[in-house]
């Protein structure tokens, strides 16, 4: 049973814990007796529910590391697991030796706010998602009294979007150049295929000669700079994507010169190569992933079925695909603005 002893102006509450044949004590000091009684009673109730109170003294960084190395390792792709491993150092620096029992939404929020001072909101949010997931697991294990992860918010710098879709005119200009100069540099063929299929960089780098057939490419693997695994990002990433005759000819001509993989990884410097190419053509900056957004936005602008576009991009759900509606081609937006104004003007005419 719990005991409460007055010491000077304060009250010390003690709860006895038992594990592996040994007794332990959990103590905490309060300025008034009522708070001490509430704390002691809550721990006694937790004991009665079979919660593992002793493990609540585990430092959060240690718990987080164990969670990543034992739980997440078997749940996620190798590349994703490596990303989780990188966050361990961040958690160790932020939380040092703070024990699980001393964590609450205020403590975690302050630490995350400090991290956000030097990181983008997107990066901070990605860390928050991992923290929330670990706290949910900790709550299920009974080593924290409640799951307060949903109360924590991500702040940080809002950086300009880098994956900017090209306009229709820029799309045509880049595609035409790559077709006309396919023999100059194999990167032009890689860019051409990215525009044509909307495939991810790793998926294109993972293409082999046997993955090419007339009017389509088969995406069966992905190559990453951070992992030896060739596993695709999602279940639906394994797919066939149709291509035009002229693009097929360009890819086939290059494939005939290779032994296995069609494209060289080139140290995964495709982003640098793309910036040089765009600058040469006086086309606005975007990333290699921006070519994927360009492909999706172009298809949206032509009113193709969202279900078809989702499957073509290898998304797990249509919900993921719908996010691309936020980045419509500029020409499509102007047209929609005009259509919206015409509808509004028609209201006055009808009256």
GROMACS .gro file of C-alpha atoms in nm:
model
  351
    1UNK     CA    1   0.000   0.000   0.000
    2UNK     CA    2   0.104   0.359  -0.052
    3UNK     CA    3   0.229   0.575   0.235
    4UNK     CA    4   0.236   0.952   0.272
    5UNK     CA    5   0.476   1.118   0.514
    6UNK     CA    6   0.497   1.488   0.597
    7UNK     CA    7   0.850   1.626   0.577
    8UNK     CA    8   0.871   1.988   0.676
    9UNK     CA    9   0.627   2.179   0.454
   10UNK     CA   10   0.606   1.901   0.196
   11UNK     CA   11   0.452   1.555   0.167
   12UNK     CA   12   0.639   1.253   0.033
   13UNK     CA   13   0.431   0.977  -0.123
   14UNK     CA   14   0.574   0.626  -0.156
   15UNK     CA   15   0.432   0.335  -0.354
   16UNK     CA   16   0.577  -0.016  -0.326
   17UNK     CA   17   0.639  -0.205  -0.650
   18UNK     CA   18   0.723  -0.570  -0.701
   19UNK     CA   19   0.911  -0.730  -0.989
   20UNK     CA   20   1.108  -1.051  -1.035
   21UNK     CA   21   1.100  -1.137  -0.666
   22UNK     CA   22   1.217  -0.794  -0.548
   23UNK     CA   23   1.045  -0.492  -0.398
   24UNK     CA   24   1.109  -0.139  -0.522
   25UNK     CA   25   0.987   0.202  -0.416
   26UNK     CA   26   0.849   0.483  -0.628
   27UNK     CA   27   0.850   0.816  -0.444
   28UNK     CA   28   0.746   1.171  -0.523
   29UNK     CA   29   0.728   1.489  -0.315
   30UNK     CA   30   0.435   1.732  -0.322
   31UNK     CA   31   0.361   2.068  -0.162
   32UNK     CA   32   0.021   1.954  -0.035
   33UNK     CA   33  -0.123   1.630   0.094
   34UNK     CA   34  -0.414   1.612  -0.152
   35UNK     CA   35  -0.186   1.600  -0.457
   36UNK     CA   36   0.027   1.334  -0.288
   37UNK     CA   37  -0.284   1.123  -0.220
   38UNK     CA   38  -0.408   1.157  -0.580
   39UNK     CA   39  -0.067   1.056  -0.719
   40UNK     CA   40  -0.037   0.756  -0.486
   41UNK     CA   41  -0.394   0.643  -0.557
   42UNK     CA   42  -0.343   0.667  -0.936
   43UNK     CA   43  -0.031   0.450  -0.914
   44UNK     CA   44  -0.209   0.195  -0.696
   45UNK     CA   45  -0.488   0.178  -0.954
   46UNK     CA   46  -0.233   0.133  -1.233
   47UNK     CA   47  -0.073  -0.149  -1.033
   48UNK     CA   48  -0.411  -0.313  -1.000
   49UNK     CA   49  -0.453  -0.302  -1.379
   50UNK     CA   50  -0.125  -0.485  -1.420
   51UNK     CA   51   0.070  -0.190  -1.560
   52UNK     CA   52   0.448  -0.215  -1.558
   53UNK     CA   53   0.527   0.089  -1.344
   54UNK     CA   54   0.896   0.011  -1.293
   55UNK     CA   55   0.968   0.042  -1.666
   56UNK     CA   56   0.838   0.397  -1.649
   57UNK     CA   57   1.177   0.491  -1.509
   58UNK     CA   58   1.337   0.397  -1.841
   59UNK     CA   59   1.488   0.700  -2.020
   60UNK     CA   60   1.277   0.784  -2.326
   61UNK     CA   61   1.580   0.779  -2.565
   62UNK     CA   62   1.656   0.420  -2.457
   63UNK     CA   63   1.292   0.319  -2.501
   64UNK     CA   64   1.283   0.487  -2.843
   65UNK     CA   65   1.599   0.308  -2.958
   66UNK     CA   66   1.466  -0.030  -2.842
   67UNK     CA   67   1.134   0.040  -3.014
   68UNK     CA   68   1.304   0.125  -3.343
   69UNK     CA   69   1.546  -0.168  -3.335
   70UNK     CA   70   1.295  -0.435  -3.227
   71UNK     CA   71   0.951  -0.321  -3.345
   72UNK     CA   72   0.994  -0.094  -3.646
   73UNK     CA   73   1.269  -0.309  -3.797
   74UNK     CA   74   1.017  -0.579  -3.882
   75UNK     CA   75   0.735  -0.343  -3.980
   76UNK     CA   76   0.883  -0.115  -4.245
   77UNK     CA   77   1.093  -0.128  -4.562
   78UNK     CA   78   1.472  -0.124  -4.522
   79UNK     CA   79   1.501   0.234  -4.650
   80UNK     CA   80   1.231   0.348  -4.405
   81UNK     CA   81   1.403   0.164  -4.121
   82UNK     CA   82   1.728   0.349  -4.197
   83UNK     CA   83   1.532   0.674  -4.172
   84UNK     CA   84   1.403   0.566  -3.829
   85UNK     CA   85   1.756   0.482  -3.717
   86UNK     CA   86   1.872   0.833  -3.808
   87UNK     CA   87   1.615   0.984  -3.572
   88UNK     CA   88   1.762   0.801  -3.271
   89UNK     CA   89   2.046   1.053  -3.243
   90UNK     CA   90   1.795   1.339  -3.263
   91UNK     CA   91   1.582   1.188  -2.984
   92UNK     CA   92   1.892   1.133  -2.768
   93UNK     CA   93   1.997   1.498  -2.805
   94UNK     CA   94   1.650   1.638  -2.746
   95UNK     CA   95   1.541   1.425  -2.451
   96UNK     CA   96   1.875   1.319  -2.298
   97UNK     CA   97   1.789   1.123  -1.981
   98UNK     CA   98   1.425   1.223  -1.939
   99UNK     CA   99   1.239   0.921  -1.806
  100UNK     CA  100   0.912   0.794  -1.950
  101UNK     CA  101   0.727   0.875  -1.628
  102UNK     CA  102   0.826   1.241  -1.664
  103UNK     CA  103   0.697   1.275  -2.018
  104UNK     CA  104   0.377   1.463  -2.094
  105UNK     CA  105   0.249   1.672  -2.383
  106UNK     CA  106   0.407   1.992  -2.245
  107UNK     CA  107   0.753   1.839  -2.208
  108UNK     CA  108   0.749   1.684  -2.555
  109UNK     CA  109   0.600   1.997  -2.715
  110UNK     CA  110   0.879   2.216  -2.573
  111UNK     CA  111   1.143   1.979  -2.706
  112UNK     CA  112   0.980   1.966  -3.048
  113UNK     CA  113   0.948   2.346  -3.055
  114UNK     CA  114   1.322   2.372  -2.991
  115UNK     CA  115   1.390   2.133  -3.277
  116UNK     CA  116   1.158   2.333  -3.503
  117UNK     CA  117   1.364   2.648  -3.453
  118UNK     CA  118   1.629   2.511  -3.689
  119UNK     CA  119   1.425   2.280  -3.910
  120UNK     CA  120   1.142   2.305  -4.160
  121UNK     CA  121   0.785   2.233  -4.062
  122UNK     CA  122   0.786   1.929  -4.292
  123UNK     CA  123   1.096   1.781  -4.124
  124UNK     CA  124   0.956   1.858  -3.779
  125UNK     CA  125   0.626   1.694  -3.869
  126UNK     CA  126   0.805   1.378  -3.987
  127UNK     CA  127   0.982   1.357  -3.650
  128UNK     CA  128   0.654   1.420  -3.469
  129UNK     CA  129   0.489   1.126  -3.647
  130UNK     CA  130   0.763   0.895  -3.523
  131UNK     CA  131   0.739   1.030  -3.168
  132UNK     CA  132   0.361   0.986  -3.171
  133UNK     CA  133   0.396   0.630  -3.292
  134UNK     CA  134   0.648   0.546  -3.019
  135UNK     CA  135   0.426   0.703  -2.751
  136UNK     CA  136   0.127   0.501  -2.873
  137UNK     CA  137   0.336   0.186  -2.836
  138UNK     CA  138   0.454   0.298  -2.491
  139UNK     CA  139   0.094   0.349  -2.382
  140UNK     CA  140  -0.005   0.005  -2.512
  141UNK     CA  141   0.284  -0.140  -2.310
  142UNK     CA  142   0.163   0.045  -2.001
  143UNK     CA  143   0.485   0.241  -1.950
  144UNK     CA  144   0.310   0.579  -1.984
  145UNK     CA  145  -0.030   0.646  -1.824
  146UNK     CA  146  -0.197   0.795  -2.132
  147UNK     CA  147  -0.143   0.846  -2.503
  148UNK     CA  148  -0.093   1.222  -2.531
  149UNK     CA  149   0.075   1.219  -2.872
  150UNK     CA  150  -0.231   1.367  -3.046
  151UNK     CA  151  -0.191   1.685  -2.837
  152UNK     CA  152   0.155   1.760  -2.978
  153UNK     CA  153   0.179   1.988  -3.280
  154UNK     CA  154   0.456   2.047  -3.533
  155UNK     CA  155   0.590   2.397  -3.588
  156UNK     CA  156   0.890   2.501  -3.795
  157UNK     CA  157   0.986   2.702  -4.100
  158UNK     CA  158   0.753   2.678  -4.397
  159UNK     CA  159   0.986   2.646  -4.695
  160UNK     CA  160   0.887   2.708  -5.056
  161UNK     CA  161   0.771   2.393  -5.237
  162UNK     CA  162   1.052   2.249  -5.449
  163UNK     CA  163   0.856   1.987  -5.646
  164UNK     CA  164   0.694   2.243  -5.876
  165UNK     CA  165   0.509   2.106  -6.181
  166UNK     CA  166   0.616   2.253  -6.513
  167UNK     CA  167   0.364   2.431  -6.731
  168UNK     CA  168   0.231   2.264  -7.044
  169UNK     CA  169   0.461   2.482  -7.257
  170UNK     CA  170   0.764   2.391  -7.044
  171UNK     CA  171   0.662   2.025  -7.047
  172UNK     CA  172   0.653   2.025  -7.428
  173UNK     CA  173   0.980   2.217  -7.455
  174UNK     CA  174   1.170   1.979  -7.225
  175UNK     CA  175   1.019   1.669  -7.385
  176UNK     CA  176   1.103   1.788  -7.736
  177UNK     CA  177   1.462   1.869  -7.641
  178UNK     CA  178   1.518   1.530  -7.478
  179UNK     CA  179   1.381   1.351  -7.784
  180UNK     CA  180   1.599   1.551  -8.020
  181UNK     CA  181   1.913   1.502  -7.806
  182UNK     CA  182   1.865   1.145  -7.685
  183UNK     CA  183   2.199   1.041  -7.834
  184UNK     CA  184   2.390   1.321  -7.659
  185UNK     CA  185   2.337   1.207  -7.299
  186UNK     CA  186   2.148   0.914  -7.148
  187UNK     CA  187   2.018   1.154  -6.883
  188UNK     CA  188   1.802   1.307  -7.156
  189UNK     CA  189   1.638   0.966  -7.204
  190UNK     CA  190   1.592   0.930  -6.827
  191UNK     CA  191   1.426   1.273  -6.812
  192UNK     CA  192   1.211   1.188  -7.112
  193UNK     CA  193   1.091   0.868  -6.945
  194UNK     CA  194   1.021   1.050  -6.618
  195UNK     CA  195   0.800   1.299  -6.803
  196UNK     CA  196   0.633   1.022  -7.001
  197UNK     CA  197   0.552   0.787  -6.711
  198UNK     CA  198   0.557   0.986  -6.386
  199UNK     CA  199   0.768   0.707  -6.236
  200UNK     CA  200   0.985   0.771  -5.933
  201UNK     CA  201   1.359   0.816  -5.981
  202UNK     CA  202   1.445   0.488  -5.806
  203UNK     CA  203   1.191   0.301  -6.019
  204UNK     CA  204   1.348   0.431  -6.340
  205UNK     CA  205   1.701   0.354  -6.222
  206UNK     CA  206   1.582   0.001  -6.141
  207UNK     CA  207   1.468  -0.071  -6.497
  208UNK     CA  208   1.639  -0.360  -6.677
  209UNK     CA  209   1.643  -0.446  -7.048
  210UNK     CA  210   1.379  -0.715  -7.003
  211UNK     CA  211   1.141  -0.464  -6.841
  212UNK     CA  212   1.092  -0.284  -7.171
  213UNK     CA  213   0.839  -0.394  -7.431
  214UNK     CA  214   0.661  -0.214  -7.710
  215UNK     CA  215   0.448   0.067  -7.571
  216UNK     CA  216   0.513  -0.004  -7.201
  217UNK     CA  217   0.765  -0.040  -6.921
  218UNK     CA  218   0.726  -0.280  -6.629
  219UNK     CA  219   0.822  -0.137  -6.289
  220UNK     CA  220   0.938  -0.425  -6.070
  221UNK     CA  221   1.209  -0.275  -5.847
  222UNK     CA  222   1.354   0.048  -5.714
  223UNK     CA  223   1.714   0.152  -5.647
  224UNK     CA  224   1.795   0.378  -5.353
  225UNK     CA  225   2.115   0.563  -5.255
  226UNK     CA  226   2.054   0.471  -4.888
  227UNK     CA  227   1.980   0.099  -4.912
  228UNK     CA  228   2.077  -0.216  -5.097
  229UNK     CA  229   1.713  -0.323  -5.106
  230UNK     CA  230   1.533  -0.300  -5.441
  231UNK     CA  231   1.189  -0.332  -5.283
  232UNK     CA  232   0.925  -0.096  -5.424
  233UNK     CA  233   0.772   0.178  -5.211
  234UNK     CA  234   0.418   0.037  -5.198
  235UNK     CA  235   0.232  -0.277  -5.303
  236UNK     CA  236   0.073  -0.091  -5.594
  237UNK     CA  237   0.410   0.041  -5.713
  238UNK     CA  238   0.455  -0.282  -5.909
  239UNK     CA  239   0.287  -0.194  -6.237
  240UNK     CA  240   0.309  -0.155  -6.614
  241UNK     CA  241   0.306   0.197  -6.758
  242UNK     CA  242   0.228   0.269  -7.122
  243UNK     CA  243   0.463   0.483  -7.332
  244UNK     CA  244   0.449   0.632  -7.681
  245UNK     CA  245   0.634   0.490  -7.980
  246UNK     CA  246   0.898   0.763  -7.993
  247UNK     CA  247   0.979   0.726  -7.623
  248UNK     CA  248   0.990   0.348  -7.657
  249UNK     CA  249   1.239   0.383  -7.945
  250UNK     CA  250   1.461   0.614  -7.738
  251UNK     CA  251   1.463   0.380  -7.437
  252UNK     CA  252   1.509   0.070  -7.654
  253UNK     CA  253   1.808   0.221  -7.836
  254UNK     CA  254   1.974   0.295  -7.502
  255UNK     CA  255   1.884  -0.046  -7.353
  256UNK     CA  256   2.048  -0.225  -7.647
  257UNK     CA  257   2.381  -0.076  -7.540
  258UNK     CA  258   2.356  -0.200  -7.180
  259UNK     CA  259   2.412  -0.535  -7.010
  260UNK     CA  260   2.142  -0.529  -6.740
  261UNK     CA  261   2.022  -0.196  -6.597
  262UNK     CA  262   1.927   0.062  -6.860
  263UNK     CA  263   2.041   0.371  -6.668
  264UNK     CA  264   2.358   0.439  -6.471
  265UNK     CA  265   2.297   0.564  -6.117
  266UNK     CA  266   2.566   0.831  -6.170
  267UNK     CA  267   2.611   0.871  -5.797
  268UNK     CA  268   2.241   0.961  -5.768
  269UNK     CA  269   2.319   1.314  -5.889
  270UNK     CA  270   2.014   1.339  -6.113
  271UNK     CA  271   1.894   1.652  -5.935
  272UNK     CA  272   2.214   1.838  -6.027
  273UNK     CA  273   2.191   1.715  -6.385
  274UNK     CA  274   1.831   1.829  -6.411
  275UNK     CA  275   1.910   2.178  -6.282
  276UNK     CA  276   2.177   2.220  -6.549
  277UNK     CA  277   1.938   2.099  -6.819
  278UNK     CA  278   1.656   2.329  -6.708
  279UNK     CA  279   1.889   2.627  -6.689
  280UNK     CA  280   2.014   2.557  -7.042
  281UNK     CA  281   1.656   2.557  -7.170
  282UNK     CA  282   1.550   2.857  -6.960
  283UNK     CA  283   1.286   2.651  -6.779
  284UNK     CA  284   1.198   2.724  -6.417
  285UNK     CA  285   1.357   2.516  -6.142
  286UNK     CA  286   1.202   2.195  -6.018
  287UNK     CA  287   1.327   1.869  -5.871
  288UNK     CA  288   1.345   1.530  -6.038
  289UNK     CA  289   1.036   1.437  -5.837
  290UNK     CA  290   0.883   1.752  -5.984
  291UNK     CA  291   0.882   1.571  -6.319
  292UNK     CA  292   0.650   1.314  -6.160
  293UNK     CA  293   0.425   1.597  -6.040
  294UNK     CA  294   0.438   1.746  -6.389
  295UNK     CA  295   0.320   1.419  -6.542
  296UNK     CA  296   0.035   1.386  -6.290
  297UNK     CA  297  -0.072   1.749  -6.326
  298UNK     CA  298  -0.072   1.722  -6.705
  299UNK     CA  299  -0.300   1.418  -6.694
  300UNK     CA  300  -0.530   1.596  -6.448
  301UNK     CA  301  -0.545   1.897  -6.677
  302UNK     CA  302  -0.674   1.671  -6.954
  303UNK     CA  303  -0.953   1.537  -6.730
  304UNK     CA  304  -0.835   1.175  -6.728
  305UNK     CA  305  -0.994   0.942  -6.472
  306UNK     CA  306  -0.840   0.983  -6.127
  307UNK     CA  307  -0.855   0.606  -6.082
  308UNK     CA  308  -0.644   0.559  -6.396
  309UNK     CA  309  -0.393   0.825  -6.289
  310UNK     CA  310  -0.366   0.670  -5.942
  311UNK     CA  311  -0.280   0.329  -6.086
  312UNK     CA  312  -0.038   0.481  -6.337
  313UNK     CA  313   0.151   0.658  -6.057
  314UNK     CA  314   0.155   0.347  -5.837
  315UNK     CA  315  -0.031   0.505  -5.549
  316UNK     CA  316  -0.188   0.294  -5.277
  317UNK     CA  317  -0.513   0.490  -5.285
  318UNK     CA  318  -0.699   0.755  -5.480
  319UNK     CA  319  -0.674   0.980  -5.174
  320UNK     CA  320  -0.299   1.003  -5.224
  321UNK     CA  321  -0.350   1.091  -5.589
  322UNK     CA  322  -0.600   1.366  -5.511
  323UNK     CA  323  -0.325   1.564  -5.343
  324UNK     CA  324  -0.194   1.643  -5.690
  325UNK     CA  325  -0.503   1.852  -5.755
  326UNK     CA  326  -0.337   2.116  -5.539
  327UNK     CA  327  -0.070   2.158  -5.806
  328UNK     CA  328  -0.265   2.195  -6.130
  329UNK     CA  329  -0.099   2.314  -6.447
  330UNK     CA  330  -0.105   2.698  -6.454
  331UNK     CA  331  -0.298   2.690  -6.783
  332UNK     CA  332  -0.563   2.466  -6.628
  333UNK     CA  333  -0.602   2.696  -6.330
  334UNK     CA  334  -0.654   2.997  -6.558
  335UNK     CA  335  -0.920   2.804  -6.748
  336UNK     CA  336  -1.093   2.703  -6.426
  337UNK     CA  337  -1.085   3.065  -6.306
  338UNK     CA  338  -1.253   3.168  -6.631
  339UNK     CA  339  -1.511   2.889  -6.600
  340UNK     CA  340  -1.588   2.989  -6.241
  341UNK     CA  341  -1.640   3.354  -6.341
  342UNK     CA  342  -1.863   3.251  -6.631
  343UNK     CA  343  -2.080   3.050  -6.394
  344UNK     CA  344  -2.106   3.342  -6.152
  345UNK     CA  345  -2.185   3.585  -6.432
  346UNK     CA  346  -2.458   3.350  -6.553
  347UNK     CA  347  -2.637   3.400  -6.221
  348UNK     CA  348  -2.688   3.767  -6.299
  349UNK     CA  349  -2.802   3.691  -6.654
  350UNK     CA  350  -3.060   3.438  -6.532
  351UNK     CA  351  -3.204   3.693  -6.297
   0.00000   0.00000   0.00000
